[in-house]
Coordinates of C-alpha atoms in Angstrom, one line a residue:
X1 CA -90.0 -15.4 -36.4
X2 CA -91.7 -18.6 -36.7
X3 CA -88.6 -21.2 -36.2
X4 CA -90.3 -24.1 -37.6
X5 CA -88.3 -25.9 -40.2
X6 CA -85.5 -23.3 -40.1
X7 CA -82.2 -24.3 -39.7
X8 CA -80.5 -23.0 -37.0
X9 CA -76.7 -23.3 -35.6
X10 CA -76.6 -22.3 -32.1
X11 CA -72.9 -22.0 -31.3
X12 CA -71.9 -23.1 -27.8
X13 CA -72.8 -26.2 -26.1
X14 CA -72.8 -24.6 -22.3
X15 CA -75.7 -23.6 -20.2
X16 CA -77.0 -20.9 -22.7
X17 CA -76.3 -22.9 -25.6
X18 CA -78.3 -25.8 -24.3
X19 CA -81.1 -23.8 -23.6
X20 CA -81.3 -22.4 -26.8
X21 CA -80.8 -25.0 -29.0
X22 CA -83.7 -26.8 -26.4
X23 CA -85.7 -23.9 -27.3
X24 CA -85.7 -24.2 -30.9
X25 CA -86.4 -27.9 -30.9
X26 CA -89.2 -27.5 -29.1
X27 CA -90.3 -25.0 -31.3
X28 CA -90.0 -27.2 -34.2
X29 CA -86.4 -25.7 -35.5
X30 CA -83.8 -28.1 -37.5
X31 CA -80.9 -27.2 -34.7
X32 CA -77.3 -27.6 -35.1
X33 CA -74.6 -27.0 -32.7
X34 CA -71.3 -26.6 -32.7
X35 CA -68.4 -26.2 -29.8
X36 CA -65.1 -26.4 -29.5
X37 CA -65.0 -29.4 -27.0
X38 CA -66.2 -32.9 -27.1
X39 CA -69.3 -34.3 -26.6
X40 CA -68.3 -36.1 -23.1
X41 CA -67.0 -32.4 -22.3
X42 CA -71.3 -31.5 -22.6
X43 CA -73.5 -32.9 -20.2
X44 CA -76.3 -31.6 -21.8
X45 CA -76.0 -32.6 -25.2
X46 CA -77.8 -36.2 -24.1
X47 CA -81.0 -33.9 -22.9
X48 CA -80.8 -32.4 -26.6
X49 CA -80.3 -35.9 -28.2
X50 CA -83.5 -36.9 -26.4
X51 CA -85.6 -34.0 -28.1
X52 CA -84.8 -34.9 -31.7
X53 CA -81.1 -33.6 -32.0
X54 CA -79.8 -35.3 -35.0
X55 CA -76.5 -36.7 -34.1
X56 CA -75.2 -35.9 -37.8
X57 CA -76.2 -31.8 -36.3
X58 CA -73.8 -32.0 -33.5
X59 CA -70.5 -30.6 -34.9
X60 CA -67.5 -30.5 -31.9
X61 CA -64.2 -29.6 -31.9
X62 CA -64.0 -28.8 -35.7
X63 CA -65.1 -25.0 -37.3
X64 CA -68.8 -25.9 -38.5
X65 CA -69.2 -25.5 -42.3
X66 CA -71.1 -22.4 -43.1
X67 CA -71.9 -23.5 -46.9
X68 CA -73.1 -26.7 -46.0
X69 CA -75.3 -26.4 -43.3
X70 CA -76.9 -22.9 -45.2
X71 CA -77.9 -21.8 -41.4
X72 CA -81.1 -19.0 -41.6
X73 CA -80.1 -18.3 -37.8
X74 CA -77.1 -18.3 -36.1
X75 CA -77.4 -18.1 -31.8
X76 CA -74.2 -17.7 -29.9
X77 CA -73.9 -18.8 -26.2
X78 CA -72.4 -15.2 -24.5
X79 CA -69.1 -16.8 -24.2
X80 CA -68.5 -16.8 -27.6
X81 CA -66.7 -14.4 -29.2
X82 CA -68.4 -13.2 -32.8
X83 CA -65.3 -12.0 -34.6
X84 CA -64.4 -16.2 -35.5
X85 CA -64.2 -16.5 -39.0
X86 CA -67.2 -18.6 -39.6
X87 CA -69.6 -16.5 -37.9
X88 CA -67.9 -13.2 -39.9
X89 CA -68.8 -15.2 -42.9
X90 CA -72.8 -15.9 -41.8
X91 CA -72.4 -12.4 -41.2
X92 CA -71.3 -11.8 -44.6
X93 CA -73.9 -13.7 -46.2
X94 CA -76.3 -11.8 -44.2
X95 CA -77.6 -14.5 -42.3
X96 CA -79.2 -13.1 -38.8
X97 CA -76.7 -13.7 -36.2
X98 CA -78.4 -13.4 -32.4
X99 CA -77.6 -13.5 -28.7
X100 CA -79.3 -16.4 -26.4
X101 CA -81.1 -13.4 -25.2
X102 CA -82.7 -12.2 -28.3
X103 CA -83.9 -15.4 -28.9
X104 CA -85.5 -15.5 -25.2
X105 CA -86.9 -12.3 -25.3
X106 CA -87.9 -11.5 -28.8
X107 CA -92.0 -11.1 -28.3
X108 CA -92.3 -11.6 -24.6
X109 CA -95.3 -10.4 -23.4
X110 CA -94.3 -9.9 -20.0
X111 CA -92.3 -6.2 -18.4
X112 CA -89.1 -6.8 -18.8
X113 CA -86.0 -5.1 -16.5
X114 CA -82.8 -5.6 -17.3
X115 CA -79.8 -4.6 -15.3
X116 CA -76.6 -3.9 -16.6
X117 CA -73.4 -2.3 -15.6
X118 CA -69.5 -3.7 -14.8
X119 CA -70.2 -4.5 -11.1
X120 CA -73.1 -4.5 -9.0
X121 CA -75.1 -6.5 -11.3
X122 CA -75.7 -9.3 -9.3
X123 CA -76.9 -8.1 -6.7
X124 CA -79.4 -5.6 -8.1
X125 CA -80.3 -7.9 -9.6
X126 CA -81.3 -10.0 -7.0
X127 CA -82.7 -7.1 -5.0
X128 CA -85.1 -6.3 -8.0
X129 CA -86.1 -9.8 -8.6
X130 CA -87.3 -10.0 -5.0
X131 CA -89.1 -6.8 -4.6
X132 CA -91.0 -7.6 -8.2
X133 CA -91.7 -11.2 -6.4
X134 CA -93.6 -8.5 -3.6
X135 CA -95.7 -7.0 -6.2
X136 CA -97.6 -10.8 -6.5
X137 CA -96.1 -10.6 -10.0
X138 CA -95.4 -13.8 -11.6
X139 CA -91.8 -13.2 -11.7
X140 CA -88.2 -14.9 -13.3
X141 CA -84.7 -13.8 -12.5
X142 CA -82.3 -15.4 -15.2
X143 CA -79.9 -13.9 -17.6
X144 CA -76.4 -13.5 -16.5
X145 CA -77.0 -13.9 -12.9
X146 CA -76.5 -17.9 -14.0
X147 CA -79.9 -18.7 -15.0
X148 CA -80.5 -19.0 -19.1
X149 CA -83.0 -16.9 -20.1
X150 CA -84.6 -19.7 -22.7
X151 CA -86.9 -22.2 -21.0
X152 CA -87.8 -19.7 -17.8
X153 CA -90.0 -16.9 -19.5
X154 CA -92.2 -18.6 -22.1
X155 CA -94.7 -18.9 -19.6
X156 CA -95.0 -15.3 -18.1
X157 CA -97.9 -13.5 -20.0
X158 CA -98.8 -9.1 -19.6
X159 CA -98.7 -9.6 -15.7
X160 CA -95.4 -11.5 -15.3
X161 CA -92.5 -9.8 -15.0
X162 CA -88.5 -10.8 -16.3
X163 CA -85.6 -9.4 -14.4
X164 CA -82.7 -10.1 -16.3
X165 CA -78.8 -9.5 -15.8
X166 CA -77.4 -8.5 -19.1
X167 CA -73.6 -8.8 -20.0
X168 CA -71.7 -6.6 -22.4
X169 CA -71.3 -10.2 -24.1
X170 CA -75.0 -10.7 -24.4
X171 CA -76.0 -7.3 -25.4
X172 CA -73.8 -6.8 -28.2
X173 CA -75.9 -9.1 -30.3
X174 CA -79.2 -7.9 -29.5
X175 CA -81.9 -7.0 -32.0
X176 CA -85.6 -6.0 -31.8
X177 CA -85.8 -6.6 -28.1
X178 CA -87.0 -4.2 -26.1
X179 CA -86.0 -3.6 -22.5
X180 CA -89.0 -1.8 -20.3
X181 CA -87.1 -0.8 -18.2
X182 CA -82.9 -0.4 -18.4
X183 CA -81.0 -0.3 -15.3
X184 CA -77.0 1.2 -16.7
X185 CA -75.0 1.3 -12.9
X186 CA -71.3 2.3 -14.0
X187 CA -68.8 1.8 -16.4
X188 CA -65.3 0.9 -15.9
X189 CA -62.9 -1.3 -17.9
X190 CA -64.1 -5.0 -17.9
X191 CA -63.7 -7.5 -20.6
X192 CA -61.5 -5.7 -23.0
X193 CA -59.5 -8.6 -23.9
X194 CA -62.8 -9.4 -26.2
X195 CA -64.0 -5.7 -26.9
X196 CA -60.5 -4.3 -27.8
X197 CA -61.4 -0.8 -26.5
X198 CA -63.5 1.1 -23.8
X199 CA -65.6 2.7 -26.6
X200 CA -66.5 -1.0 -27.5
X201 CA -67.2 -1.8 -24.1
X202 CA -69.8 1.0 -23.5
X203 CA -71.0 0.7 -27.1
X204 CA -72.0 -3.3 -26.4
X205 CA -73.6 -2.1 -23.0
X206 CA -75.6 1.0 -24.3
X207 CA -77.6 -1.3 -26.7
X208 CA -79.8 -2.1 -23.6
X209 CA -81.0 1.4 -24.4
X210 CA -81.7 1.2 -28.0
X211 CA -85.4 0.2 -28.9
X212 CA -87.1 1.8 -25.8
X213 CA -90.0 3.9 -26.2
X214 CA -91.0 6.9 -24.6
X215 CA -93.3 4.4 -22.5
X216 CA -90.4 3.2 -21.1
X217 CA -87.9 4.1 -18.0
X218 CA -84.0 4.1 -18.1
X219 CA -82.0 4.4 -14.8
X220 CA -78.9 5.9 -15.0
X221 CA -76.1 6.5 -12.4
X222 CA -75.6 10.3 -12.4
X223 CA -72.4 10.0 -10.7
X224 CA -70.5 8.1 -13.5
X225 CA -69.6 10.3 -16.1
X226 CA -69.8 7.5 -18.8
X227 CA -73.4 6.3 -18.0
X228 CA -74.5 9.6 -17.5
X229 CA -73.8 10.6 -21.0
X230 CA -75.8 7.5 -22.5
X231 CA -79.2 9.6 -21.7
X232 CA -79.7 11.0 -25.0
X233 CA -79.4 7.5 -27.0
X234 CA -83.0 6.4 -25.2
X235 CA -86.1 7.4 -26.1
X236 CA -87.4 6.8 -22.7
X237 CA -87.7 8.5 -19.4
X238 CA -84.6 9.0 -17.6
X239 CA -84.0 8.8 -13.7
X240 CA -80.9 9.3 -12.1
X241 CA -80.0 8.2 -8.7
X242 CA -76.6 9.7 -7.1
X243 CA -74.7 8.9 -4.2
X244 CA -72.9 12.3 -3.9
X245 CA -75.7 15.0 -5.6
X246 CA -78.8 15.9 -4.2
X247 CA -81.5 14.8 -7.2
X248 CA -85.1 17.0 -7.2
X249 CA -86.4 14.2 -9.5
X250 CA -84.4 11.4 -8.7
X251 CA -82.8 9.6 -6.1
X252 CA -80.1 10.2 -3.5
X253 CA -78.2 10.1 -0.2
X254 CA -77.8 12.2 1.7
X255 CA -75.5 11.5 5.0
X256 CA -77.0 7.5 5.4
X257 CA -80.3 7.8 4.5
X258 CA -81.7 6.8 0.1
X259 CA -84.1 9.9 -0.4
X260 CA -86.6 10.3 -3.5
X261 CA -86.6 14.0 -4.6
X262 CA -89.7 16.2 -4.0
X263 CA -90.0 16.4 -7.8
X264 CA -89.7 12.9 -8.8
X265 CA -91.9 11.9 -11.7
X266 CA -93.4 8.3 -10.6
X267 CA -94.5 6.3 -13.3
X268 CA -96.3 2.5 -13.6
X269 CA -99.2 4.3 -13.3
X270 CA -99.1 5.3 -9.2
X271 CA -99.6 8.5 -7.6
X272 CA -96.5 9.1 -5.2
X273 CA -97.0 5.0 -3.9
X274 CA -97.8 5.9 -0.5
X275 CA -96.0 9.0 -0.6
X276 CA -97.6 11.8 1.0
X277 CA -97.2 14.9 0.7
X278 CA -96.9 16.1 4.0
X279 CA -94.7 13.2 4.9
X280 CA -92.1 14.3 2.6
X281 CA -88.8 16.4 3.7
X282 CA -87.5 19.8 2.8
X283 CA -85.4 17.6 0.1
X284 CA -88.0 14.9 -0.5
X285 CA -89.2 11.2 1.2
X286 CA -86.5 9.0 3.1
X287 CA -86.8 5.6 1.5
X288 CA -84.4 3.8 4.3
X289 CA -80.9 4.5 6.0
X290 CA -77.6 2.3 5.7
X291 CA -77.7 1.4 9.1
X292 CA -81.0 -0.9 8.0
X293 CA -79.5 -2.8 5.0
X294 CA -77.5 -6.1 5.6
X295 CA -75.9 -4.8 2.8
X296 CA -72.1 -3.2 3.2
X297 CA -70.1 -0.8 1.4
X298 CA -71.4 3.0 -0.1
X299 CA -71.7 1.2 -3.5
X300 CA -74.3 -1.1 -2.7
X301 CA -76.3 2.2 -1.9
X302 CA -76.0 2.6 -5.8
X303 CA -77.4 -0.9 -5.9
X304 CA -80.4 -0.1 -3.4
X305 CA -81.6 3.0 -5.2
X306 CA -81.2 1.4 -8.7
X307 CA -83.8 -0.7 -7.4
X308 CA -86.2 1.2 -5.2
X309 CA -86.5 3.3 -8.6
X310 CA -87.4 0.1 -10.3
X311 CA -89.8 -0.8 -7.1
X312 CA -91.4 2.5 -7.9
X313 CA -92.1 1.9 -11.7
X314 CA -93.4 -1.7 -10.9
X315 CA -95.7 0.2 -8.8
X316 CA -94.9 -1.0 -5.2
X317 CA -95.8 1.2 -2.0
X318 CA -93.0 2.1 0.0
X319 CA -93.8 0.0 3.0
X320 CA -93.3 -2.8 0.5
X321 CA -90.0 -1.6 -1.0
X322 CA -88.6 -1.0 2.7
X323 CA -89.6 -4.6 3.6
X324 CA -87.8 -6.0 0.9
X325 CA -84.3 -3.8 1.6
X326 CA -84.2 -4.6 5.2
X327 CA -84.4 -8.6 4.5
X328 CA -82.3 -8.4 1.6
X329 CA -79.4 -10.7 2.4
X330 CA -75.5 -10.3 -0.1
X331 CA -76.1 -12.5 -2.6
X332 CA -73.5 -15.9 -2.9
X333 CA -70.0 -14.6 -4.1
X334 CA -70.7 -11.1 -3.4
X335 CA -69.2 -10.1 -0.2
X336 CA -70.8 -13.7 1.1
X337 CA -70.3 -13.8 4.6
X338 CA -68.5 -17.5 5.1
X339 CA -68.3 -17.0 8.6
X340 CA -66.4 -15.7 11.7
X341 CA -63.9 -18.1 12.9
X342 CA -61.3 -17.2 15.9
X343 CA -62.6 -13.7 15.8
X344 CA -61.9 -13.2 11.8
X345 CA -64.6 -12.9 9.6
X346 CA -64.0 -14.7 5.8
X347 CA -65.3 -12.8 3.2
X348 CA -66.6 -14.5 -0.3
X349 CA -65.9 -12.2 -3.1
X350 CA -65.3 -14.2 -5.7
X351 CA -67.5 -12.4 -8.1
X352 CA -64.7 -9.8 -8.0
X353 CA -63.5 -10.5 -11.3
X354 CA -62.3 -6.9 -12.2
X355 CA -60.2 -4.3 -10.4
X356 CA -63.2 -1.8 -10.0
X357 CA -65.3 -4.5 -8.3
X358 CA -62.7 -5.5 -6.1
X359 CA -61.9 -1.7 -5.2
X360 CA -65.2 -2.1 -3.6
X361 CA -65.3 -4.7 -1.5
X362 CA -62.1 -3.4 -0.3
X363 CA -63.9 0.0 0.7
X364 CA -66.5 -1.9 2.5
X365 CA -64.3 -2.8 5.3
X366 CA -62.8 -0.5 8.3
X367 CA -60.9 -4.2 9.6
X368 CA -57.4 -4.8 8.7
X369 CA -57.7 -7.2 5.6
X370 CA -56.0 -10.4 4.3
X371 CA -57.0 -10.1 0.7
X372 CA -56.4 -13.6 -1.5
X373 CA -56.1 -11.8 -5.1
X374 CA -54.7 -13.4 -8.9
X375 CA -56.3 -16.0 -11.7
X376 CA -56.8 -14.6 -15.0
X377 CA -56.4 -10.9 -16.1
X378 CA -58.6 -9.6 -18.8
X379 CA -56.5 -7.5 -20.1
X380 CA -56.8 -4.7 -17.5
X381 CA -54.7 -2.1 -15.5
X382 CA -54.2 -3.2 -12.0
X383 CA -52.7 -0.4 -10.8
X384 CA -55.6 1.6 -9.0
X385 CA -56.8 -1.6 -7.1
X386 CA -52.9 -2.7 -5.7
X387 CA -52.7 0.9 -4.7
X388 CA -56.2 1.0 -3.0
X389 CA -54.8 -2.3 -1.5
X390 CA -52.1 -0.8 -0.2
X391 CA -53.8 1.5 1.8
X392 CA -56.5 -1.0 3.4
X393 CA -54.3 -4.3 3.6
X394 CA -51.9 -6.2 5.9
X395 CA -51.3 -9.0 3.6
X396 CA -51.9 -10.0 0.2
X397 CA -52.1 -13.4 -1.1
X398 CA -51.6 -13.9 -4.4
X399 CA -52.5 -16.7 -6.5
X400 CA -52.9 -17.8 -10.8
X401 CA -51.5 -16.8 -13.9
X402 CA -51.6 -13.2 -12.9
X403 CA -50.3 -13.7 -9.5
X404 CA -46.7 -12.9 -11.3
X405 CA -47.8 -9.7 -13.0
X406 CA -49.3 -8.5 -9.6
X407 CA -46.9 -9.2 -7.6
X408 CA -44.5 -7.1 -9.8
X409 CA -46.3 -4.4 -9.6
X410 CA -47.3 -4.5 -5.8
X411 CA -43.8 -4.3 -4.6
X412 CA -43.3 -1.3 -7.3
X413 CA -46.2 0.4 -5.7
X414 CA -44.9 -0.2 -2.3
X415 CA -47.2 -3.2 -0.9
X416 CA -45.3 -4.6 2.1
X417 CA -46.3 -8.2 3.0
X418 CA -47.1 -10.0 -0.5
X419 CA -47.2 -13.7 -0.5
X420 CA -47.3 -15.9 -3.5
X421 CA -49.1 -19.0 -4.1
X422 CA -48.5 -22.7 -5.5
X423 CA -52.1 -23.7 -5.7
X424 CA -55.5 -22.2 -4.8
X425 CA -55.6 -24.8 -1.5
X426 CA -52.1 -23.0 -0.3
X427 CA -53.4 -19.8 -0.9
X428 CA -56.3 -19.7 2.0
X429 CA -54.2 -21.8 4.0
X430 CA -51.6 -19.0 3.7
X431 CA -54.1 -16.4 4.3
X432 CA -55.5 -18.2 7.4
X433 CA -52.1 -18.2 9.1
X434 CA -51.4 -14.4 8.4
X435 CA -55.1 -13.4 9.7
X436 CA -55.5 -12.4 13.6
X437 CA -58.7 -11.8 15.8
X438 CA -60.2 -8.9 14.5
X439 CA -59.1 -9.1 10.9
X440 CA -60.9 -9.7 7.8
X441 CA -60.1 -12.6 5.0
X442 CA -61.3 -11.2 1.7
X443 CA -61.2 -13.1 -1.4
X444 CA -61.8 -10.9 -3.8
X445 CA -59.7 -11.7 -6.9
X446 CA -60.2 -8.7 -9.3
X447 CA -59.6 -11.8 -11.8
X448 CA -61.6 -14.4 -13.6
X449 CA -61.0 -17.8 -12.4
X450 CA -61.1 -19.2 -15.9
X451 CA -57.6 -19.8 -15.6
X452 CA -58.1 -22.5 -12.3
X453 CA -61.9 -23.2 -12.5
X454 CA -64.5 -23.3 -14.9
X455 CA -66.3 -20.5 -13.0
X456 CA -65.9 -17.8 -10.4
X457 CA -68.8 -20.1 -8.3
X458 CA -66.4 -22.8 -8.6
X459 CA -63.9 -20.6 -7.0
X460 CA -66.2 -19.4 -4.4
X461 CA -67.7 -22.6 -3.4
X462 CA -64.0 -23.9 -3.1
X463 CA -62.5 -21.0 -0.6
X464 CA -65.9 -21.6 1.4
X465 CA -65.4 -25.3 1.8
X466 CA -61.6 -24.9 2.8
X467 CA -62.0 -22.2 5.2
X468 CA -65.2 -24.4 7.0
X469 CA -62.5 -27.4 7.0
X470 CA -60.1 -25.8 8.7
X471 CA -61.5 -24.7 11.6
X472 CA -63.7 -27.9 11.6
X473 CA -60.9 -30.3 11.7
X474 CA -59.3 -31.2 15.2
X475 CA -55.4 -29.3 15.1
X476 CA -52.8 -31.6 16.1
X477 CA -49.7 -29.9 17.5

């Protein structure tokens, strides 16, 4: 589309949003934008203003008038949820409505990955991003990893490469964009206070399937059910990776080691990518063992051979791809190690904004565990993380608008020590005093924090700051 002169409403005046509607100007667009709060509430509506924003363009905390501004695009920031009543009537009128990511990646020229999945996202991410920075690819990790895409990848050209997290939120309004190569790691309920169902959860994240080619690679998790049976909507080649099933042509563990099956169909144009033949196993080649990775937890195994099958497409040797893994630190508010203070190690989960995430990081640790838990449920069943709590935990901390709801529940299911919380500052001092030498001192909420902070960072950021303070400050007793 060539955006000069069109008018466009970019809905949402957060990072995305900003981004966007910066795009377009550049680009020659008549922008409007329109959010909910006011313009003090937007630092980056002065950025826009200095661009060429019209003032008389900017329409805050009122519904923006679909007749009048006659819109040929509408962009929404992810955060926004399409079913308002203004953007069903653009819809209506058949006026294009598009995520910040179609608008990013409509026409790139460069390879695009894009990782999606309810948890591990983040950190594969991550992973990927730095083993397609060992290729000597020009290389941009944006997306939902915190990064907008718009304003990072216009400069990649054939040889650059874009590794992008993708939300349910920002794939549900994709269009023409093509993703080279579509990384699906599980399914489980996540954001269903906006999708209403689990079949509009999985429909949202399968679109990162829907205009590949058979040039293209999808990597699917053979062990969940769900993902697995997205294979037939792609018209690309499939791979499978599995933690618990030996894979001829994919990949797997087996005991602690990542093996690539004998029969594994390498593709970017390599011939096995160091590979030989009479290197390989009676079950295939040994990539790495868990014992190398500073990684913790089985289902950041899931993670690594997401990525070594990316590595392989991208065309990297293996001595490359095991360089990468073993350096590869937890990213920030994914099982962060804060420190170890007093002989108890503080865990930073605060990415763990759903129960299946936070199941996780729960598994990940053999130590007795203080877990700090609560903030804002998305409308999902807590039941299987309290119970897997109740096996693995000494105390629980409980803190937010849910910390009611789950504190209900934990004594129903049993959980013996269960604290509750007046403010987020009491919580990790509460969870200090009920840790001992030897324990663990998760936070891992399986909640956003949208009901405390403005992001799960935020959160993070805070728990590491308070924990560092107390054991910096001098104790008087």
């Amino acid at each position: 589309m060539n955006y000069k002169d069109k008018r466009v409403l970019v809905v949402g005046g957060g990072l995305s949003g900003i981004a966007a509607a910066k795009k377009l100007l550049l680009l020659g667009a008549e922008v409007f934008l329109t959010d909910r709060q006011e313009k003090d509430k937007l630092p980056g509506i002065k950025e826009l203003e200095e661009l060429g924003l019209d003032p008389g363009h900017l329409l805050l905390a009122q519904e923006p008038p679909i007749a009048e501004i006659r819109p040929d695009l509408l962009v929404l920031s992810p955060g926004v949820p399409p079913h308002q009543p203004f953007i069903q009537q653009a819809a209506a009128q058949g006026i294009p409505i598009w995520s910040e990511v179609e608008l990013a990646l409509r026409g790139s020229l460069a390879q695009i990955v894009g990782i999606t999945g309810s948890n591990g996202k983040t950190t594969t991410a991550s992973l990927c991003g730095e083993l397609a920075k060992a290729s000597g690819r020009d290389t941009v990790v944006a997306g939902n990893i915190g990064l907008a895409l718009c304003g990072q990848v216009e400069h990649l050209d054939e040889q650059g490469i874009i590794v992008a997290e993708l939300s349910s939120f920002q794939l549900e309004l994709i269009d023409k964009v093509r993703i080279n190569i579509a990384v699906i790691l599980n399914l489980t309920p996540d954001h269903l206070d906006r999708h209403g169902t689990m079949e509009n959860y999985i429909a949202a994240k399968a679109r990162i399937l829907e205009n590949q080619t058979p040039e293209d690679l999808a990597i699917l998790n053979w062990d969940d059910l769900k993902v697995r049976e997205l294979a037939p909507l792609t018209k690309a080649r499939v791979v499978f990776f599995s933690s618990g099933q030996p894979l001829d042509d994919g990949i797997f563990v087996e005991g602690e080691d990542i093996i690539i099956g004998r029969d594994y169909k390498f593709g970017g144009g390599g011939q096995g990518f160091g590979l030989a033949e009479d290197q390989a196993g009676t079950k295939g080649w040994k990539i790495v063992s868990s014992g190398e990775l500073l990684l913790r937890g089985r289902h950041n195994l899931e993670n690594v051979m997401a990525a070594v099958a990316v590595a392989l497409e991208l065309g990297l040797k293996k001595g490359q791809i095991v360089r990468v893994l073993r350096s590869f630190q937890p990213v920030k508010h994914r099982q962060e190690i804060v420190g170890k203070y007093n002989g108890i190690l503080f865990i930073n989960d605060s990415k763990g904004t759903n129960p299946e995430s936070s199941i996780r990081a729960l598994q990940a640790y053999e130590e007795p565990i203080v877990l700090i838990a609560g903030g804002r449920n998305k409308g999902l069943d807590m039941t299987a993380f309290l119970l897997e709590a109740k096996k693995r935990v000494k105390s629980l901390v409980l803190v937010g608008e849910a910390a009611s709801e789950l504190e209900i529940l934990s004594k129903k299911i049993g959980i013996k020590r269960v604290l509750r919380s007046s403010s987020f500052e009491d919580c990790v001092a509460k969870a200090i005093a009920e840790a001992e030498p030897g324990d663990v001192v998760l936070l891992s909420p399986a909640c956003t924090s949208w009901d405390m902070f403005k992001s799960y960072e935020e959160r993070g950021e805070l728990f590491k700051e308070l924990v560092r303070k107390h054991y910096s400050e001098p104790k008087s007793f």
